[in-house]
CSV table of C-alpha atoms in Angstrom, one decimal:
chain,number,residue,atom,x,y,z
A,1361,ALA,CA,-19.5,62.1,-33.4
A,1362,SER,CA,-15.8,61.1,-32.5
A,1363,GLY,CA,-16.1,60.7,-28.9
A,1364,PHE,CA,-18.4,57.5,-29.5
A,1365,SER,CA,-16.0,55.5,-31.5
A,1366,LEU,CA,-14.5,52.6,-30.4
A,1367,SER,CA,-10.6,52.3,-30.1
A,1368,ASN,CA,-8.5,49.3,-29.3
A,1369,VAL,CA,-7.5,50.0,-25.7
A,1370,THR,CA,-4.8,48.0,-24.0
A,1371,LEU,CA,-3.3,48.2,-20.3
A,1372,LYS,CA,-0.3,46.3,-19.9
A,1373,VAL,CA,2.4,46.0,-16.7
A,1374,TYR,CA,6.1,45.3,-17.5
A,1375,ASP,CA,8.8,44.8,-14.8
A,1376,ILE,CA,11.8,47.1,-14.7
A,1377,LEU,CA,13.7,44.8,-17.3
A,1378,GLY,CA,10.8,45.4,-19.8
A,1379,ARG,CA,9.3,42.1,-19.6
A,1380,GLU,CA,5.5,41.8,-19.9
A,1381,VAL,CA,4.1,40.6,-16.5
A,1382,SER,CA,0.2,41.6,-16.9
A,1383,THR,CA,-2.1,42.5,-19.2
A,1384,LEU,CA,-5.1,44.1,-17.6
A,1385,VAL,CA,-7.2,45.3,-20.6
A,1386,ASN,CA,-7.0,44.2,-24.2
A,1387,LYS,CA,-10.3,45.3,-26.2
A,1388,GLN,CA,-12.5,47.5,-27.8
A,1389,GLN,CA,-13.5,50.7,-25.7
A,1390,ARG,CA,-15.4,53.9,-26.2
A,1391,GLN,CA,-14.1,57.0,-24.9
A,1392,GLY,CA,-14.7,57.4,-21.2
A,1393,THR,CA,-13.2,56.8,-17.7
A,1394,TYR,CA,-12.6,53.3,-16.8
A,1395,GLU,CA,-11.4,51.7,-13.4
A,1396,VAL,CA,-9.2,48.6,-13.4
A,1397,LYS,CA,-8.5,46.7,-10.2
A,1398,PHE,CA,-5.2,45.3,-10.2
A,1399,ASP,CA,-4.2,42.0,-8.2
A,1400,ALA,CA,-0.5,42.2,-7.5
A,1401,SER,CA,-0.8,39.4,-4.9
A,1402,SER,CA,2.0,37.1,-6.7
A,1403,MET,CA,4.0,39.9,-7.7
A,1404,PRO,CA,7.3,41.1,-5.7
A,1405,SER,CA,7.8,44.6,-4.2
A,1406,GLY,CA,9.4,46.4,-6.9
A,1407,ILE,CA,9.5,49.1,-9.7
A,1408,TYR,CA,7.0,48.4,-12.7
A,1409,ILE,CA,5.9,50.0,-15.9
A,1410,TYR,CA,2.4,50.6,-16.7
A,1411,LYS,CA,1.6,51.3,-20.8
A,1412,LEU,CA,-1.9,52.5,-21.8
A,1413,SER,CA,-2.5,52.5,-25.3
A,1414,ALA,CA,-5.9,53.6,-27.0
A,1415,GLY,CA,-5.8,54.2,-30.6
A,1416,GLU,CA,-3.4,56.7,-31.4
A,1417,PHE,CA,-2.6,57.7,-27.7
A,1418,ILE,CA,0.0,56.0,-25.8
A,1419,SER,CA,1.5,56.8,-22.2
A,1420,ALA,CA,3.6,54.7,-20.0
A,1421,ARG,CA,4.3,55.6,-16.3
A,1422,LYS,CA,6.3,54.2,-13.4
A,1423,MET,CA,4.8,52.5,-10.4
A,1424,ILE,CA,6.0,51.4,-7.1
A,1425,LEU,CA,4.7,48.0,-5.5
A,1426,LEU,CA,5.3,47.9,-2.0
A,1427,LYS,CA,3.8,45.1,0.1
């Protein structure tokens, strides 16, 4: 079943200038729902982009960090 195949999954955070600031996930995972905790205590408030890649799927979204 294709739902049980492994895919290389990465979840990275970039600052607004496109510099990578954190890699939260970088491993082989099966299809499913996952939760990732993100410690942003050392990061300043601002706009960041998170990018999720899993196999052929890629999604990037904006997030705002307020402290």
